[in-house]
CSV table of C-alpha atoms in Angstrom, one decimal:
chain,number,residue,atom,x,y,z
A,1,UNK,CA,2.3,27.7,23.3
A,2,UNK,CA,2.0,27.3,19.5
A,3,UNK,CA,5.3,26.8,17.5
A,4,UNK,CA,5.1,30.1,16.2
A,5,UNK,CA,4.6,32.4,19.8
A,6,UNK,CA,8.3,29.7,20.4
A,7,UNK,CA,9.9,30.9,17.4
A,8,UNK,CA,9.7,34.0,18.0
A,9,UNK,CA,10.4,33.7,21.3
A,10,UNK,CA,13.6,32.4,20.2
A,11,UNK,CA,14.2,35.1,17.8
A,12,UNK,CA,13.6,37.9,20.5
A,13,UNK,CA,16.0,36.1,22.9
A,14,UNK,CA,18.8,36.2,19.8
A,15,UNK,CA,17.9,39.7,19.3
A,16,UNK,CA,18.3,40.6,22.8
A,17,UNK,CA,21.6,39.5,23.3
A,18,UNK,CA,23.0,40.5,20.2
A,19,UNK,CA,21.5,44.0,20.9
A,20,UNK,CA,22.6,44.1,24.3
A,21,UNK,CA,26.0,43.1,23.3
A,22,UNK,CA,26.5,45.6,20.9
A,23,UNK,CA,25.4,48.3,23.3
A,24,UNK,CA,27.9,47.4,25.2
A,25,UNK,CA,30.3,47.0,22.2
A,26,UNK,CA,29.3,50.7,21.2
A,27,UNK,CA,29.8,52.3,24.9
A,28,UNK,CA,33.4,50.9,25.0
A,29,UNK,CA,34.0,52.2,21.8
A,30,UNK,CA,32.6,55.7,22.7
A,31,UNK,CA,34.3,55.1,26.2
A,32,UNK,CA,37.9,55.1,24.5
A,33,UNK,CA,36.9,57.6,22.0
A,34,UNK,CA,36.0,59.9,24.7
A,35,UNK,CA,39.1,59.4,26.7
A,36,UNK,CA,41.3,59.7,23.1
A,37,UNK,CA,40.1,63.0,22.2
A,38,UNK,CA,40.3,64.3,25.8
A,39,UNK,CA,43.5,63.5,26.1
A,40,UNK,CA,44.6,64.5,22.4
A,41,UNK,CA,42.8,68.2,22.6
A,42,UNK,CA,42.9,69.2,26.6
A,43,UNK,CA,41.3,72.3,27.5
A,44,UNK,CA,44.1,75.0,27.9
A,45,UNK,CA,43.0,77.9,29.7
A,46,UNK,CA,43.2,80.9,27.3
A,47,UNK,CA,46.7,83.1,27.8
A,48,UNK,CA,45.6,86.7,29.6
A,49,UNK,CA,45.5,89.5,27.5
B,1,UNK,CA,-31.7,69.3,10.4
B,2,UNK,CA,-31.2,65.4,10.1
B,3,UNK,CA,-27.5,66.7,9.0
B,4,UNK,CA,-27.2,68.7,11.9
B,5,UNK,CA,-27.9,65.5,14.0
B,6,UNK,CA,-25.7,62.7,12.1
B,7,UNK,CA,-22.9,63.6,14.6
B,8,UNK,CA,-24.6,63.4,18.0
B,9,UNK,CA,-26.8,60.1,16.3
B,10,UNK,CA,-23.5,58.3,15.0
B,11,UNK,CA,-21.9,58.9,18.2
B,12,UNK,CA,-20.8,55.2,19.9
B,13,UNK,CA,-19.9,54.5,23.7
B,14,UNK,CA,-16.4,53.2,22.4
B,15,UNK,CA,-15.4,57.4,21.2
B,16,UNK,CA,-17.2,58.5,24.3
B,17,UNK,CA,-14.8,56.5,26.5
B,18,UNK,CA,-11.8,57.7,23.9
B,19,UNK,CA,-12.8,61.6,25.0
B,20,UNK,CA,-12.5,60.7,28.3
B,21,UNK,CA,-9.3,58.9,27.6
B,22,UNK,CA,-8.6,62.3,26.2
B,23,UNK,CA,-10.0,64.1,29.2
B,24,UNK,CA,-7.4,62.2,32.1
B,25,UNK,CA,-4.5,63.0,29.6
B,26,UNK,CA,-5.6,66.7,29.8
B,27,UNK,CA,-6.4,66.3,33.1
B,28,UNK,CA,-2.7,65.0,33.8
B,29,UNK,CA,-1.0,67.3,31.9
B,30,UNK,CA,-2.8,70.2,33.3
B,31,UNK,CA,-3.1,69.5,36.8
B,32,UNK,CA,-0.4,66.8,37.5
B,33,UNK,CA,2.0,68.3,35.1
B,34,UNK,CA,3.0,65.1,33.7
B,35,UNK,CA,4.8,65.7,30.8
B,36,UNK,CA,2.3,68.8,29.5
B,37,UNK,CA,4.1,69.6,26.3
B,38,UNK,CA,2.9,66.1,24.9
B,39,UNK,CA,-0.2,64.9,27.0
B,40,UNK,CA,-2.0,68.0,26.1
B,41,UNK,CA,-1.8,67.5,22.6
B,42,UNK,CA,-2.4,63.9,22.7
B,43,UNK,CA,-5.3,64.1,25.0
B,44,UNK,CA,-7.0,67.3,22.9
B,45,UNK,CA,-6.2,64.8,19.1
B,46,UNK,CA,-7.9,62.1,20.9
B,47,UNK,CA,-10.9,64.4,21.2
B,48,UNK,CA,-10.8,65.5,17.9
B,49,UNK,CA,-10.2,62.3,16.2
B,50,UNK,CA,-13.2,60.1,17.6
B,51,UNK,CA,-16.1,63.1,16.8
B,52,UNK,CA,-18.0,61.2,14.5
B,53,UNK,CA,-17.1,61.7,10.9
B,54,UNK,CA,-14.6,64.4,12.6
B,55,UNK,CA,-13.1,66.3,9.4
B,56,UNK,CA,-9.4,66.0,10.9
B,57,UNK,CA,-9.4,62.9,9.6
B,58,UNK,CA,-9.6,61.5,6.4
B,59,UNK,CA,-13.5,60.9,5.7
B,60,UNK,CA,-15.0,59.7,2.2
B,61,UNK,CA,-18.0,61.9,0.8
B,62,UNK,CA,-19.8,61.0,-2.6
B,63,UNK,CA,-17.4,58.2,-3.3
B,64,UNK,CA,-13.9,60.9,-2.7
B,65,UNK,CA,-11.8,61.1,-0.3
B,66,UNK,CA,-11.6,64.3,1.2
B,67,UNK,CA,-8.0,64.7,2.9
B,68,UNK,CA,-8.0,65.7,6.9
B,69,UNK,CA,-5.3,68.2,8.3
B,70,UNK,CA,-4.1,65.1,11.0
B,71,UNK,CA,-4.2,62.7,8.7
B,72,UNK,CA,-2.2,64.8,6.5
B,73,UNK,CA,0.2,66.0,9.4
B,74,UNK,CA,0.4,62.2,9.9
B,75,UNK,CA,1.5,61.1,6.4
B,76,UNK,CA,3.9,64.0,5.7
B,77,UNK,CA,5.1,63.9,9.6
B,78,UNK,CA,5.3,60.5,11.0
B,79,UNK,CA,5.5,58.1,8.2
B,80,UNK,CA,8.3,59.6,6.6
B,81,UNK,CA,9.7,60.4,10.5
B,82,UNK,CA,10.3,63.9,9.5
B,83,UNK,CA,8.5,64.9,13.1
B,84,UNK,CA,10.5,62.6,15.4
B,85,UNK,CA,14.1,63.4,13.6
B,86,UNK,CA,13.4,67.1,14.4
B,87,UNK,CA,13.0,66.5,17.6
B,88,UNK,CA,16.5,64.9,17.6
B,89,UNK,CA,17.9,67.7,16.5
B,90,UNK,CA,16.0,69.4,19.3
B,91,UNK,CA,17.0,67.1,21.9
B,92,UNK,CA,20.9,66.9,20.7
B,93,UNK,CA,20.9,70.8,20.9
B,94,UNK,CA,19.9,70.4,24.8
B,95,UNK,CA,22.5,68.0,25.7
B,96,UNK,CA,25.4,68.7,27.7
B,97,UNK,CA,27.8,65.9,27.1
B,98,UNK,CA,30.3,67.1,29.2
B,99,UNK,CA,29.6,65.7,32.8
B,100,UNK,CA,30.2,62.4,30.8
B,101,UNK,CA,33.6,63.6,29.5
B,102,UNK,CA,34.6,64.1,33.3
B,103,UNK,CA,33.2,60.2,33.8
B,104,UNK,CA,33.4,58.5,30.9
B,105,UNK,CA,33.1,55.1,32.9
B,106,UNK,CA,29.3,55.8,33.3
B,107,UNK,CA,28.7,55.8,29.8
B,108,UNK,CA,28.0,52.1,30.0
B,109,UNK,CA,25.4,52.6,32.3
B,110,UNK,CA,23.5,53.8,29.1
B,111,UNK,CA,24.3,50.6,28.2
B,112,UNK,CA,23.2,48.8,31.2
B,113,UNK,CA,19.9,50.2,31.6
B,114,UNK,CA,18.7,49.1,28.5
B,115,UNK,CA,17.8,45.8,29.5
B,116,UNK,CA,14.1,46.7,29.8
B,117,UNK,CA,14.1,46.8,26.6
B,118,UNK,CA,15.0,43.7,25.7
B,119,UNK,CA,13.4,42.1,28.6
B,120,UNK,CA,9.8,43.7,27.3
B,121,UNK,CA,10.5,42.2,24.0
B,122,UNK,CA,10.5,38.9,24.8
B,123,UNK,CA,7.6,39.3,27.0
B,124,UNK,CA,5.6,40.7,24.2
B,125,UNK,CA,6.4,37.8,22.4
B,126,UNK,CA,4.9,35.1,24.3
B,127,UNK,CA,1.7,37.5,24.3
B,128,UNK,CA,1.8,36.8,20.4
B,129,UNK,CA,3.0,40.0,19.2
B,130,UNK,CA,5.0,39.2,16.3
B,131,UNK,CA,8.5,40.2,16.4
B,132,UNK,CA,8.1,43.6,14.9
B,133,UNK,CA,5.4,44.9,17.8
B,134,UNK,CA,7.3,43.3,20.1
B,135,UNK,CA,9.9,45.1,19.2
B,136,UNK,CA,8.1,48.8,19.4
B,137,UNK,CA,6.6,47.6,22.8
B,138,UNK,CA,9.8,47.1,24.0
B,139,UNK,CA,11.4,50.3,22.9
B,140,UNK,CA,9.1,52.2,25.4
B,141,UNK,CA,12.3,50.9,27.9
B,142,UNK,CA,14.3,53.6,26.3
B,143,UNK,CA,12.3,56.0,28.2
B,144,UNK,CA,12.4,58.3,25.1
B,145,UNK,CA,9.7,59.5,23.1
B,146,UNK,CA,10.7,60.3,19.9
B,147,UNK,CA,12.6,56.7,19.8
B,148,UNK,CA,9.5,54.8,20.7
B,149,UNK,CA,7.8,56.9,18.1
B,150,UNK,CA,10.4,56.5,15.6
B,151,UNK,CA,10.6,52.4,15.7
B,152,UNK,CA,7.2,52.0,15.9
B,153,UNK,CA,6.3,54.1,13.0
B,154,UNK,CA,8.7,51.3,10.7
B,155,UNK,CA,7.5,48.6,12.7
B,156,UNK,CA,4.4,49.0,14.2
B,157,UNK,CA,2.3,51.7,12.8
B,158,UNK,CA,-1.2,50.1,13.9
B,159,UNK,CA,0.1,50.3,17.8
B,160,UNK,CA,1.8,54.0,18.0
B,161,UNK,CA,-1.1,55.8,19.6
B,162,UNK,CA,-0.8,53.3,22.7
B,163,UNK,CA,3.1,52.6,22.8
B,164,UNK,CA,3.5,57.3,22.5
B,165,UNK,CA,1.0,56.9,25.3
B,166,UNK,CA,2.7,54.3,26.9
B,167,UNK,CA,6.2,56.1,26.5
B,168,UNK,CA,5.4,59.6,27.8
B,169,UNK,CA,3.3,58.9,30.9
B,170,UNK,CA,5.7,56.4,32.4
B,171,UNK,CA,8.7,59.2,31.7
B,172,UNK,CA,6.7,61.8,33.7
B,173,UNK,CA,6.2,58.8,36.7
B,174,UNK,CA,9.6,58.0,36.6
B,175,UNK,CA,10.0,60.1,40.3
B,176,UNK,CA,7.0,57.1,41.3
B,177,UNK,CA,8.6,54.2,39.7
B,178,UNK,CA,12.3,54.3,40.0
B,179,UNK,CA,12.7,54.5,43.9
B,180,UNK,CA,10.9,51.4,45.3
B,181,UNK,CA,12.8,49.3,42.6
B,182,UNK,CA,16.0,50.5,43.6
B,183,UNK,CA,15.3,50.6,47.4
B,184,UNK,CA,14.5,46.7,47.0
B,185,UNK,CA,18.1,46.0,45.2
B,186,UNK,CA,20.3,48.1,47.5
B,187,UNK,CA,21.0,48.0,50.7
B,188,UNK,CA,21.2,51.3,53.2
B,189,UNK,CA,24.8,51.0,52.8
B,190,UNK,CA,25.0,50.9,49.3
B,191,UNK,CA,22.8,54.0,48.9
B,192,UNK,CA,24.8,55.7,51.2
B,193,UNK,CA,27.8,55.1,49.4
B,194,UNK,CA,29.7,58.2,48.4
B,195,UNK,CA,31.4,58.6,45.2
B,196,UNK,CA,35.1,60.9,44.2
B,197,UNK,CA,34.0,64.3,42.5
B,198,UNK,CA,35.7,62.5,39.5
B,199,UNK,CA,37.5,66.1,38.5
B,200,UNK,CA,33.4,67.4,38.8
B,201,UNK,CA,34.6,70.9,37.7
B,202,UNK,CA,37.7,70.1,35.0
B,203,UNK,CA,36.9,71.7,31.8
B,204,UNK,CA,36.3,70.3,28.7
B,205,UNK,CA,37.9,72.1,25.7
B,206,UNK,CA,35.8,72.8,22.8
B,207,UNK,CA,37.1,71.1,20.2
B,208,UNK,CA,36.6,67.7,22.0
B,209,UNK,CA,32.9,68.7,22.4
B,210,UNK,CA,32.7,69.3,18.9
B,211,UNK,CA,34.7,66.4,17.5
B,212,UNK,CA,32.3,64.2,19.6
B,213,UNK,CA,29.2,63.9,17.8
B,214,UNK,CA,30.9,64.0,14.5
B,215,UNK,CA,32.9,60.7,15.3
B,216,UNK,CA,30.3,59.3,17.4
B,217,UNK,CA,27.9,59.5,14.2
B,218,UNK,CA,30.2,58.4,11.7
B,219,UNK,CA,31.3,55.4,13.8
B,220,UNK,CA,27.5,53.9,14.7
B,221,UNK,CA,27.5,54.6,10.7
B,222,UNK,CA,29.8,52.5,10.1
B,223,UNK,CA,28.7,49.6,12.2
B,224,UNK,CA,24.9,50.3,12.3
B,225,UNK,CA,23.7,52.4,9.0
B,226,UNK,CA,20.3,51.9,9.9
B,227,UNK,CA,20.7,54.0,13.5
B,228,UNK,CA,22.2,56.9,11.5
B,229,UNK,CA,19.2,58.5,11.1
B,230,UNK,CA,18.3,58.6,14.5
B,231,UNK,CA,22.1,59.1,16.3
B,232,UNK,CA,22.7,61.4,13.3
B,233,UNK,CA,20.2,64.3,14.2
B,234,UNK,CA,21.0,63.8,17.6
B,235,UNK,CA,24.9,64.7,16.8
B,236,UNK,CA,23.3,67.4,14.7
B,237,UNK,CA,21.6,69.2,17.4
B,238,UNK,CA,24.6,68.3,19.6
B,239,UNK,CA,27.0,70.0,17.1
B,240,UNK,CA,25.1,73.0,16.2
B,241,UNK,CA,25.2,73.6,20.2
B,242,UNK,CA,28.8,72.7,20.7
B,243,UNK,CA,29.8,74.7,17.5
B,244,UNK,CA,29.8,77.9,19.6
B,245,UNK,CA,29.4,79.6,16.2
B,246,UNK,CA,25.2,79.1,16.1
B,247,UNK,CA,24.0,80.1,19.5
B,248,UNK,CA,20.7,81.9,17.8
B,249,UNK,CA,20.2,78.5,16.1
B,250,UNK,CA,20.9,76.4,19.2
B,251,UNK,CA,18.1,78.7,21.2
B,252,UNK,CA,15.9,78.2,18.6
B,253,UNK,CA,16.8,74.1,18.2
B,254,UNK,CA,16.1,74.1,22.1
B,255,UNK,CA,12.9,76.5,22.5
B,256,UNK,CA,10.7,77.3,18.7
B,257,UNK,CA,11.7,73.7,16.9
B,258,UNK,CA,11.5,72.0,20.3
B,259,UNK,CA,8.1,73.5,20.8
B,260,UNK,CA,6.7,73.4,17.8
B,261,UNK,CA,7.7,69.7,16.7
B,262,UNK,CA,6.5,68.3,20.2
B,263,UNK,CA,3.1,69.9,19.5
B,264,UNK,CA,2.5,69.0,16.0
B,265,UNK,CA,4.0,65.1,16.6
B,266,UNK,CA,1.6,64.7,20.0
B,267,UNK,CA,-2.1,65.8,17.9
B,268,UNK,CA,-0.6,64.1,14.9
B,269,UNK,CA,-0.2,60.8,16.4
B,270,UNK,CA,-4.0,61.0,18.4
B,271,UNK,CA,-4.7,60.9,14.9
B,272,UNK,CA,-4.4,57.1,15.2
B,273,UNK,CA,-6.1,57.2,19.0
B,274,UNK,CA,-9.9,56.5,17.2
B,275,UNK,CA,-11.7,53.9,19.2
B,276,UNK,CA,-11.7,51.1,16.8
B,277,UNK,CA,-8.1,51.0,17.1
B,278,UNK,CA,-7.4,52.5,20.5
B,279,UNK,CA,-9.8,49.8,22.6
B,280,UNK,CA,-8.5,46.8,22.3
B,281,UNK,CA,-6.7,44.0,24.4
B,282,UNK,CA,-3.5,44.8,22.9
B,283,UNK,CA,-3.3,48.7,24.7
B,284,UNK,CA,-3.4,47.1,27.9
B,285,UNK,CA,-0.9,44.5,27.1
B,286,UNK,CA,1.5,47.7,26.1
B,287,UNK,CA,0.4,49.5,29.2
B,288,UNK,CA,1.6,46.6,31.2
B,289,UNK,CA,4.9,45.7,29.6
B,290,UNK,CA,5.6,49.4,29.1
B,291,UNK,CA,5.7,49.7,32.4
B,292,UNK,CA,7.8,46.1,33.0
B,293,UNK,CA,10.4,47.7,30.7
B,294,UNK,CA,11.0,51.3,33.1
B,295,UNK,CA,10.8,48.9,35.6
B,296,UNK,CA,13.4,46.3,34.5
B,297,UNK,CA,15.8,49.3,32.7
B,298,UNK,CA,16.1,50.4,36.4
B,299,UNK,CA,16.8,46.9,37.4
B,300,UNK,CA,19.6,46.6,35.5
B,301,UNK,CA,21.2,49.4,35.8
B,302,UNK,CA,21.2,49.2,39.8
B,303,UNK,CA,22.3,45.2,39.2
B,304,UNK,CA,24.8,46.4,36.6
B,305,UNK,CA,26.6,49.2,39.2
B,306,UNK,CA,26.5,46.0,42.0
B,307,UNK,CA,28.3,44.0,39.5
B,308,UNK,CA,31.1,46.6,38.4
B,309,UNK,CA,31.5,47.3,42.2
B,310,UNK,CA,33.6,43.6,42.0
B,311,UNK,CA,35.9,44.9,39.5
B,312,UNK,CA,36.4,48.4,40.5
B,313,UNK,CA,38.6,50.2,43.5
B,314,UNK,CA,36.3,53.5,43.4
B,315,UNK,CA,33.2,52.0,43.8
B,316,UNK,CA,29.8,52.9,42.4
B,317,UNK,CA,26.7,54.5,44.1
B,318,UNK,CA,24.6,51.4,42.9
B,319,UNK,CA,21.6,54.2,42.6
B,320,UNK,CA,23.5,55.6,39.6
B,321,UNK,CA,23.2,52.7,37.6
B,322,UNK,CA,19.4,53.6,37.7
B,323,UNK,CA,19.8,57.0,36.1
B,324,UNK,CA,21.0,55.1,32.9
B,325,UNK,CA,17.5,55.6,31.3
B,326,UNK,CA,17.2,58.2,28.9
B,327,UNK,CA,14.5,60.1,31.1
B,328,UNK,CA,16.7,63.4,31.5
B,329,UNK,CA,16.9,64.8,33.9
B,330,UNK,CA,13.6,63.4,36.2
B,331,UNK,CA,16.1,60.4,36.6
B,332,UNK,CA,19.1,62.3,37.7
B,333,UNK,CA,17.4,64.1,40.2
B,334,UNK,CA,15.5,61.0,41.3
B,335,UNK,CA,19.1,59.1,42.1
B,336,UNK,CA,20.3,62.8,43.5
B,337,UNK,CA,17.3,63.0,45.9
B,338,UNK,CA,17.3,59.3,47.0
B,339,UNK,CA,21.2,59.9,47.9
B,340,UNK,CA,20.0,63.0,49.7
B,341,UNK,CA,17.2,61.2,52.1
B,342,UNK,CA,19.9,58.7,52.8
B,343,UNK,CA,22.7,61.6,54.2
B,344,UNK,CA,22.3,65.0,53.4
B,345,UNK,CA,26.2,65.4,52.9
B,346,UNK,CA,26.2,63.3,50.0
B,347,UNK,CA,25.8,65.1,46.8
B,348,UNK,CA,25.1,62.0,44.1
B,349,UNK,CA,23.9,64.8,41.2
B,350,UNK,CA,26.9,65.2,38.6
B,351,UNK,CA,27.4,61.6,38.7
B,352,UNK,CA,23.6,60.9,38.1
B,353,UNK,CA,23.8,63.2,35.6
B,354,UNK,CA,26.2,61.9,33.8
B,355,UNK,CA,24.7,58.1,33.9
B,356,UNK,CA,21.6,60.3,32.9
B,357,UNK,CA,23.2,61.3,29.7
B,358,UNK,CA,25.2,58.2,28.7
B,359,UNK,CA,20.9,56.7,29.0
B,360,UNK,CA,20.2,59.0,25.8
B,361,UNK,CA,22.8,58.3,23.9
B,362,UNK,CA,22.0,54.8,25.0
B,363,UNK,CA,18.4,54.9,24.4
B,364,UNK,CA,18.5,56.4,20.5
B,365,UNK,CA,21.5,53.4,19.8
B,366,UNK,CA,19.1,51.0,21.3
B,367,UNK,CA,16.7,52.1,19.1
B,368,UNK,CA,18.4,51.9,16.3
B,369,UNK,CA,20.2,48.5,16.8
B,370,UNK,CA,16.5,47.4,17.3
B,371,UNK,CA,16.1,48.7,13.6
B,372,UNK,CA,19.0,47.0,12.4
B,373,UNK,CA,18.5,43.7,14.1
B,374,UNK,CA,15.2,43.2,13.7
B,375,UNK,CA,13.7,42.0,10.5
């Protein structure tokens, strides 16, 4: 392997796990955000006319 | 009559083997009905664009360049990534986020089955892509078109006719390559496993649909400008569906702009299928790890669901991990039918689908953290 095929090799492993981190980082985020709103603004059924 | 002939005498083996390249995708699209709307187009450009001195393309006679309509749809569609952000807006207007609402825990299955992605990408590397290609090559893992398309046209122009390729055939054999990879990592048990209805039928009001893909694109703003683009006309799609005020607009997001974009964007980019640049090592390198990253997204989205099981008193169908991908809804279905084969009495589809949709939000925010992180 040549020293440039290993460097970025190492820069695709530093990618990956920042990327896959911040995925992850994102989805919580998303994950409260959903639960938030769905608890701030319920669905009410509307009243019968 | 020597003019008549230059065609037929310029003709090389390398474009007759890129027509019949052309031919299986036609041939697939038509009678396997593998992903039609994009096949078709792809495999009929392919045609076009390796006639010799074909006049879709950009040919130079008497010293000027005289423009072709695909290399024109190409410059004006696909480099500025006009074509593929349309289709965004397409896509966004056909998703229903809210199975995901009634399960928002599954949203980090989107997360989860990404790891194909990644994996790819460092595979690609010690082929000798550079960073950049690997990157594109990887991004076939998000099992979504127009994000392959989209991160290849910034970082990989000279490979996009082979990683589209690449992108949409493995989508339409996701029903072939999901099931023996999740068969190997679960047990009978675990793929029996039944799951709560997790309040299956509690509706959503409309104001939280709406409010979502406003705040969900201003937030990856915030932390990722460079994914804007991409989550942004998703949201877009997503709102003007949601709205409830746009329903003619929604149809036509879904059906005419769905349509039409998906044509123009699969002949546009056989544009760049011509046989110099089509036949070469490198396509079956990306055939090969394109495949390695549906393979590995399903991995890790079955190993992801095994892992949460540890931490969680309602435990996970492990097979829902799989539908993570952004393939919607082949995926879904795939998970719903595999639960199905296992005991008929166990009804896996809502959950599936809600995995399944978490994948595409997934799958564009991969893409764009790609974008971002990559330089």
């Amino acid at each position: 392997m040549t020293n440039e095929i290993v460097s970025v090799y190492s820069q695709a492993i530093d990618i990956s796990f920042k990327g896959m981190t911040a995925l992850f980082l994102f989805m919580f985020i998303f994950f409260f955000l959903i639960v938030a709103i769905d608890k701030l603004l319920p669905h009410e059924e509307e009243p019968k006319k | 009559m020597e003019g008549l002939m230059v065609g037929l005498t310029s003709m090389t083996w390398q474009m007759l083997v890129m027509m019949m390249i052309g031919g299986t995708l036609i041939f697939l699209a038509v009678k396997k009905n593998y992903e039609p709307t994009l096949l078709l187009p792809i495999g009929f450009g392919a045609i076009l664009a390796n006639i010799p001195y074909t006049s879709v393309l950009d040919q130079v006679e008497g010293g000027h360049v005289v423009e072709g309509a695909l290399s024109i749809f190409f410059r004006v569609g696909i480099l500025t990534e006009i074509f593929p952000l349309l289709i965004f807006v397409a896509i966004g207007a056909m998703i229903d986020f809210s199975p995901l609402f009634r399960n928002p825990k599954l949203l980090l299955f989107g997360a989860a089955a990404q790891f194909g992605i990644f994996f790819t990408m460092i595979l690609a590397t010690l082929l000798g892509f550079d960073i950049k290609e690997a990157a594109s090559i990887g991004v076939i893992g998000s099992a979504d078109g127009p994000t392959s398309i989209y991160v290849a046209t910034r970082f990989a122009p000279n490979l996009l006719g082979p990683i589209s390729v690449a992108a949409y055939s493995y989508m339409a054999l996701v029903p072939i390559i999901q099931p023996p990879i999740i068969k190997m990592l679960t047990t009978k048990e675990e793929r029996m496993m039944r799951m709560d209805g997790g309040g299956n039928d509690r509706k959503i009001s409309r104001a939280t649909l709406v409010l979502f893909p406003i705040l969900v694109t201003i937030l990856t703003g915030l932390f990722a400008p460079t994914a804007v683009a991409l989550i942004g006309f998703l949201m877009f799609g997503n709102l003007v569906r949601e709205c409830g005020v746009l329903n003619k607009l929604s149809l036509a997001a879904q059906n005419e702009l769905a349509s039409l974009v998906t044509l123009l964007l699969g002949i546009t980019i056989a544009s760049t299928m011509t046989a110099d640049r089509f036949l070469q090592v490198s396509t079956l390198f990306i055939i090969g790890l394109g495949l390695i990253a549906f393979m590995f997204d399903t991995a890790g989205g079955v190993l992801f669901a095994k892992l949460l099981n540890f931490f969680l008193k309602k435990k996970v169908n492990p097979m829902i991990g799989a539908a993570g991908i952004s393939a919607f809804p082949m995926s879904s279905r795939v998970i719903h039918t595999m639960g199905l084969k296992e005991d008929p009495t166990n009804y896996l589809l809502m959950h599936a689908v809600s995995a399944n949709v978490s994948g595409q939000i997934g799958s564009v925010l991969a893409g764009g953290l790609i974008l971002a992180l990559v330089h």
